[in-house]
């Protein structure tokens, strides 16, 4: 699966498309493309967001919310995160990745292994940062038919299951006994 072609991800997709090299087989093949991210970084991204699907996009692992890019594992040691403002706290920022990290673009570079923090604290802070980026990316979507994880949203009043068809006497003006 790859990142969908949405306007909110256009700058990233254009950049990844330019560097993408089709490759079906070999040690560095990644979902039909040459891998442009160190395998250790791919593993780290999967470890930081274990229940989130990684989208192999032109040879680069990407996390997205509502189909909009939120986190990118870049090169050998950079996580790009999409946020409304620069990350704060004791997070070690990485080298910028122009043009994505240019001012006003909403992308920030962080080290995927925070050497100044204990391993567990590093993982916790980065996992939280990734969840924040995913949540922020979802707010950039205009599609209200899916939730931030890309699952269909159930319309109000469209409940399914056994309880949906049951009516109580309260529904009929009584005191709440089930019929």
PDB file of C-alpha atoms in Angstrom:
ATOM      1  CA  UNK A   1       0.000   0.000   0.000  1.00  0.00           C
ATOM      2  CA  UNK A   2       1.251   3.490  -0.773  1.00  0.00           C
ATOM      3  CA  UNK A   3       0.343   7.004   0.288  1.00  0.00           C
ATOM      4  CA  UNK A   4      -2.695   8.276  -1.659  1.00  0.00           C
ATOM      5  CA  UNK A   5      -2.370  11.221  -4.001  1.00  0.00           C
ATOM      6  CA  UNK A   6      -3.933  13.963  -1.868  1.00  0.00           C
ATOM      7  CA  UNK A   7      -3.122  17.682  -2.145  1.00  0.00           C
ATOM      8  CA  UNK A   8      -2.049  17.826   1.524  1.00  0.00           C
ATOM      9  CA  UNK A   9       0.795  15.374   0.772  1.00  0.00           C
ATOM     10  CA  UNK A  10       1.757  16.708  -2.661  1.00  0.00           C
ATOM     11  CA  UNK A  11       5.123  18.255  -1.662  1.00  0.00           C
ATOM     12  CA  UNK A  12       6.256  15.030   0.015  1.00  0.00           C
ATOM     13  CA  UNK A  13       5.007  12.837  -2.827  1.00  0.00           C
ATOM     14  CA  UNK A  14       6.764  15.002  -5.433  1.00  0.00           C
ATOM     15  CA  UNK A  15      10.035  14.746  -3.502  1.00  0.00           C
ATOM     16  CA  UNK A  16       9.766  10.976  -3.005  1.00  0.00           C
ATOM     17  CA  UNK A  17       8.707  10.401  -6.610  1.00  0.00           C
ATOM     18  CA  UNK A  18      11.828  12.253  -7.856  1.00  0.00           C
ATOM     19  CA  UNK A  19      14.160   9.980  -5.906  1.00  0.00           C
ATOM     20  CA  UNK A  20      12.151   6.756  -6.340  1.00  0.00           C
ATOM     21  CA  UNK A  21      13.739   3.919  -8.319  1.00  0.00           C
ATOM     22  CA  UNK A  22      11.573   0.933  -9.254  1.00  0.00           C
ATOM     23  CA  UNK A  23      13.102  -2.342  -8.029  1.00  0.00           C
ATOM     24  CA  UNK A  24      11.177  -5.599  -7.877  1.00  0.00           C
ATOM     25  CA  UNK A  25      13.837  -7.863  -6.320  1.00  0.00           C
ATOM     26  CA  UNK A  26      17.028  -7.712  -4.352  1.00  0.00           C
ATOM     27  CA  UNK A  27      18.233  -6.967  -0.867  1.00  0.00           C
ATOM     28  CA  UNK A  28      17.086  -3.347  -1.045  1.00  0.00           C
ATOM     29  CA  UNK A  29      13.682  -3.841  -2.662  1.00  0.00           C
ATOM     30  CA  UNK A  30      10.854  -2.316  -0.656  1.00  0.00           C
ATOM     31  CA  UNK A  31       7.348  -2.899  -1.994  1.00  0.00           C
ATOM     32  CA  UNK A  32       8.524  -2.602  -5.607  1.00  0.00           C
ATOM     33  CA  UNK A  33      10.929   0.299  -5.033  1.00  0.00           C
ATOM     34  CA  UNK A  34      14.558   0.705  -4.041  1.00  0.00           C
ATOM     35  CA  UNK A  35      14.672   1.255  -0.269  1.00  0.00           C
ATOM     36  CA  UNK A  36      15.774   4.821   0.529  1.00  0.00           C
ATOM     37  CA  UNK A  37      15.696   4.388   4.306  1.00  0.00           C
ATOM     38  CA  UNK A  38      18.088   2.403   6.456  1.00  0.00           C
ATOM     39  CA  UNK A  39      16.474  -0.912   7.506  1.00  0.00           C
ATOM     40  CA  UNK A  40      17.153  -0.104  11.192  1.00  0.00           C
ATOM     41  CA  UNK A  41      15.144   3.101  10.814  1.00  0.00           C
ATOM     42  CA  UNK A  42      12.266   1.212   9.168  1.00  0.00           C
ATOM     43  CA  UNK A  43      12.269  -1.125  12.173  1.00  0.00           C
ATOM     44  CA  UNK A  44      12.425   1.819  14.596  1.00  0.00           C
ATOM     45  CA  UNK A  45       9.399   3.466  12.969  1.00  0.00           C
ATOM     46  CA  UNK A  46       7.454   0.214  13.221  1.00  0.00           C
ATOM     47  CA  UNK A  47       8.500  -0.082  16.885  1.00  0.00           C
ATOM     48  CA  UNK A  48       7.377   3.474  17.692  1.00  0.00           C
ATOM     49  CA  UNK A  49       3.943   3.005  16.082  1.00  0.00           C
ATOM     50  CA  UNK A  50       3.377  -0.757  16.314  1.00  0.00           C
ATOM     51  CA  UNK A  51      -0.307  -0.817  15.427  1.00  0.00           C
ATOM     52  CA  UNK A  52      -0.116   1.699  12.617  1.00  0.00           C
ATOM     53  CA  UNK A  53       0.255   0.612   8.976  1.00  0.00           C
ATOM     54  CA  UNK A  54       3.478   1.713   7.314  1.00  0.00           C
ATOM     55  CA  UNK A  55       2.925   2.872   3.744  1.00  0.00           C
ATOM     56  CA  UNK A  56       5.824   2.066   1.429  1.00  0.00           C
ATOM     57  CA  UNK A  57       5.889   5.170  -0.732  1.00  0.00           C
ATOM     58  CA  UNK A  58       8.479   5.257  -3.536  1.00  0.00           C
ATOM     59  CA  UNK A  59      10.892   3.306  -1.324  1.00  0.00           C
ATOM     60  CA  UNK A  60      10.309   5.308   1.851  1.00  0.00           C
ATOM     61  CA  UNK A  61       8.208   4.294   4.892  1.00  0.00           C
ATOM     62  CA  UNK A  62       5.420   6.758   5.708  1.00  0.00           C
ATOM     63  CA  UNK A  63       2.712   6.894   8.358  1.00  0.00           C
ATOM     64  CA  UNK A  64      -0.501   8.673   7.427  1.00  0.00           C
ATOM     65  CA  UNK A  65      -3.803   9.641   9.008  1.00  0.00           C
ATOM     66  CA  UNK A  66      -6.878   9.900   6.793  1.00  0.00           C
ATOM     67  CA  UNK A  67      -4.473   9.333   3.896  1.00  0.00           C
ATOM     68  CA  UNK A  68      -2.400  12.426   4.729  1.00  0.00           C
ATOM     69  CA  UNK A  69       1.322  11.987   5.428  1.00  0.00           C
ATOM     70  CA  UNK A  70       2.257  12.510   9.077  1.00  0.00           C
ATOM     71  CA  UNK A  71       5.623  10.783   9.681  1.00  0.00           C
ATOM     72  CA  UNK A  72       8.443   9.785   7.328  1.00  0.00           C
ATOM     73  CA  UNK A  73      11.482   7.617   8.082  1.00  0.00           C
ATOM     74  CA  UNK A  74      14.163   9.451   6.112  1.00  0.00           C
ATOM     75  CA  UNK A  75      17.639   8.242   5.181  1.00  0.00           C
ATOM     76  CA  UNK A  76      19.737   6.702   7.915  1.00  0.00           C
ATOM     77  CA  UNK A  77      18.672   8.626  10.983  1.00  0.00           C
ATOM     78  CA  UNK A  78      15.861  11.154  10.600  1.00  0.00           C
ATOM     79  CA  UNK A  79      12.174  11.080  11.387  1.00  0.00           C
ATOM     80  CA  UNK A  80      10.203  13.809   9.680  1.00  0.00           C
ATOM     81  CA  UNK A  81       7.061  14.690  11.614  1.00  0.00           C
ATOM     82  CA  UNK A  82       4.234  16.935  10.470  1.00  0.00           C
ATOM     83  CA  UNK A  83       3.126  19.189  13.317  1.00  0.00           C
ATOM     84  CA  UNK A  84       1.365  22.533  13.774  1.00  0.00           C
ATOM     85  CA  UNK A  85       4.483  23.847  15.538  1.00  0.00           C
ATOM     86  CA  UNK A  86       8.054  22.751  16.233  1.00  0.00           C
ATOM     87  CA  UNK A  87       8.484  19.937  18.771  1.00  0.00           C
ATOM     88  CA  UNK A  88       9.375  21.080  22.275  1.00  0.00           C
ATOM     89  CA  UNK A  89      10.837  19.460  25.332  1.00  0.00           C
ATOM     90  CA  UNK A  90      14.005  17.480  25.566  1.00  0.00           C
ATOM     91  CA  UNK A  91      13.873  16.166  22.002  1.00  0.00           C
ATOM     92  CA  UNK A  92      17.022  16.223  19.927  1.00  0.00           C
ATOM     93  CA  UNK A  93      16.242  17.778  16.548  1.00  0.00           C
ATOM     94  CA  UNK A  94      17.917  16.403  13.425  1.00  0.00           C
ATOM     95  CA  UNK A  95      19.309  18.116  10.348  1.00  0.00           C
ATOM     96  CA  UNK A  96      16.660  19.875   8.240  1.00  0.00           C
ATOM     97  CA  UNK A  97      15.455  18.239   5.026  1.00  0.00           C
ATOM     98  CA  UNK A  98      14.657  21.053   2.606  1.00  0.00           C
ATOM     99  CA  UNK A  99      12.235  21.821   1.080  1.00  0.00           C
ATOM    100  CA  UNK A 100       9.935  19.939   3.478  1.00  0.00           C
ATOM    101  CA  UNK A 101      11.432  21.447   6.637  1.00  0.00           C
ATOM    102  CA  UNK A 102      11.631  24.968   5.234  1.00  0.00           C
ATOM    103  CA  UNK A 103       9.781  27.533   7.410  1.00  0.00           C
ATOM    104  CA  UNK A 104       6.021  27.335   7.045  1.00  0.00           C
ATOM    105  CA  UNK A 105       5.952  23.824   5.578  1.00  0.00           C
ATOM    106  CA  UNK A 106       4.925  22.123   8.825  1.00  0.00           C
ATOM    107  CA  UNK A 107       7.580  19.378   8.782  1.00  0.00           C
ATOM    108  CA  UNK A 108      10.239  18.971  11.479  1.00  0.00           C
ATOM    109  CA  UNK A 109      13.254  16.652  11.719  1.00  0.00           C
ATOM    110  CA  UNK A 110      13.969  14.670  14.894  1.00  0.00           C
ATOM    111  CA  UNK A 111      16.449  11.956  15.724  1.00  0.00           C
ATOM    112  CA  UNK A 112      14.741   8.566  15.953  1.00  0.00           C
ATOM    113  CA  UNK A 113      17.042   7.560  18.790  1.00  0.00           C
ATOM    114  CA  UNK A 114      17.231  10.240  21.464  1.00  0.00           C
ATOM    115  CA  UNK A 115      20.720   9.687  22.901  1.00  0.00           C
ATOM    116  CA  UNK A 116      20.199  12.160  25.761  1.00  0.00           C
ATOM    117  CA  UNK A 117      17.250  10.172  27.125  1.00  0.00           C
ATOM    118  CA  UNK A 118      16.964   6.684  28.589  1.00  0.00           C
ATOM    119  CA  UNK A 119      15.732   4.143  26.047  1.00  0.00           C
ATOM    120  CA  UNK A 120      12.241   3.769  27.541  1.00  0.00           C
ATOM    121  CA  UNK A 121      11.773   7.534  27.882  1.00  0.00           C
ATOM    122  CA  UNK A 122      13.041   8.084  24.335  1.00  0.00           C
ATOM    123  CA  UNK A 123      10.562   5.560  22.973  1.00  0.00           C
ATOM    124  CA  UNK A 124       7.688   7.016  25.006  1.00  0.00           C
ATOM    125  CA  UNK A 125       8.381  10.608  23.926  1.00  0.00           C
ATOM    126  CA  UNK A 126       8.835   9.688  20.267  1.00  0.00           C
ATOM    127  CA  UNK A 127       5.714   7.510  20.262  1.00  0.00           C
ATOM    128  CA  UNK A 128       3.750  10.420  21.709  1.00  0.00           C
ATOM    129  CA  UNK A 129       5.219  12.773  19.104  1.00  0.00           C
ATOM    130  CA  UNK A 130       4.178  10.365  16.344  1.00  0.00           C
ATOM    131  CA  UNK A 131       0.627  10.144  17.723  1.00  0.00           C
ATOM    132  CA  UNK A 132       0.519  13.955  17.824  1.00  0.00           C
ATOM    133  CA  UNK A 133       1.696  14.105  14.186  1.00  0.00           C
ATOM    134  CA  UNK A 134      -0.922  11.542  13.120  1.00  0.00           C
ATOM    135  CA  UNK A 135      -3.646  13.434  14.943  1.00  0.00           C
ATOM    136  CA  UNK A 136      -2.536  16.713  13.363  1.00  0.00           C
ATOM    137  CA  UNK A 137      -2.437  15.205   9.871  1.00  0.00           C
ATOM    138  CA  UNK A 138      -6.013  13.993  10.333  1.00  0.00           C
ATOM    139  CA  UNK A 139      -7.124  17.568  11.036  1.00  0.00           C
ATOM    140  CA  UNK A 140      -5.828  18.562   7.601  1.00  0.00           C
ATOM    141  CA  UNK A 141      -8.369  16.288   5.923  1.00  0.00           C
ATOM    142  CA  UNK A 142     -11.699  17.487   4.622  1.00  0.00           C
ATOM    143  CA  UNK A 143     -13.079  13.923   4.565  1.00  0.00           C
ATOM    144  CA  UNK A 144     -15.493  13.457   7.463  1.00  0.00           C
ATOM    145  CA  UNK A 145     -16.586  10.014   6.281  1.00  0.00           C
ATOM    146  CA  UNK A 146     -13.479   8.378   7.802  1.00  0.00           C
ATOM    147  CA  UNK A 147     -11.845   8.667  11.210  1.00  0.00           C
ATOM    148  CA  UNK A 148      -8.191   9.612  11.744  1.00  0.00           C
ATOM    149  CA  UNK A 149      -7.182   5.966  11.280  1.00  0.00           C
ATOM    150  CA  UNK A 150      -8.918   5.849   7.907  1.00  0.00           C
ATOM    151  CA  UNK A 151     -11.870   3.735   9.074  1.00  0.00           C
ATOM    152  CA  UNK A 152     -15.433   4.629   8.013  1.00  0.00           C
ATOM    153  CA  UNK A 153     -17.327   6.778  10.492  1.00  0.00           C
ATOM    154  CA  UNK A 154     -20.726   5.416  11.467  1.00  0.00           C
ATOM    155  CA  UNK A 155     -23.504   7.922  10.994  1.00  0.00           C
ATOM    156  CA  UNK A 156     -25.375   8.940  14.167  1.00  0.00           C
ATOM    157  CA  UNK A 157     -28.464   6.791  14.649  1.00  0.00           C
ATOM    158  CA  UNK A 158     -27.123   4.043  12.409  1.00  0.00           C
ATOM    159  CA  UNK A 159     -26.222   1.695  15.250  1.00  0.00           C
ATOM    160  CA  UNK A 160     -25.817  -1.943  14.412  1.00  0.00           C
ATOM    161  CA  UNK A 161     -26.146  -5.089  16.470  1.00  0.00           C
ATOM    162  CA  UNK A 162     -28.641  -6.531  18.899  1.00  0.00           C
ATOM    163  CA  UNK A 163     -29.176  -3.365  20.928  1.00  0.00           C
ATOM    164  CA  UNK A 164     -30.087  -1.268  17.883  1.00  0.00           C
ATOM    165  CA  UNK A 165     -33.447  -2.987  17.356  1.00  0.00           C
ATOM    166  CA  UNK A 166     -34.523  -3.154  20.995  1.00  0.00           C
ATOM    167  CA  UNK A 167     -36.925  -0.655  22.392  1.00  0.00           C
ATOM    168  CA  UNK A 168     -37.715  -0.076  26.014  1.00  0.00           C
ATOM    169  CA  UNK A 169     -40.994   0.923  27.570  1.00  0.00           C
ATOM    170  CA  UNK A 170     -39.289   4.289  28.222  1.00  0.00           C
ATOM    171  CA  UNK A 171     -39.255   4.737  24.433  1.00  0.00           C
ATOM    172  CA  UNK A 172     -43.031   4.283  24.656  1.00  0.00           C
ATOM    173  CA  UNK A 173     -43.376   6.747  27.550  1.00  0.00           C
ATOM    174  CA  UNK A 174     -42.946   4.167  30.337  1.00  0.00           C
ATOM    175  CA  UNK A 175     -40.408   3.743  33.131  1.00  0.00           C
ATOM    176  CA  UNK A 176     -37.574   2.022  31.282  1.00  0.00           C
ATOM    177  CA  UNK A 177     -38.433  -1.688  31.371  1.00  0.00           C
ATOM    178  CA  UNK A 178     -37.340  -3.686  28.343  1.00  0.00           C
ATOM    179  CA  UNK A 179     -40.054  -5.422  26.359  1.00  0.00           C
TER     180      UNK A 179
END
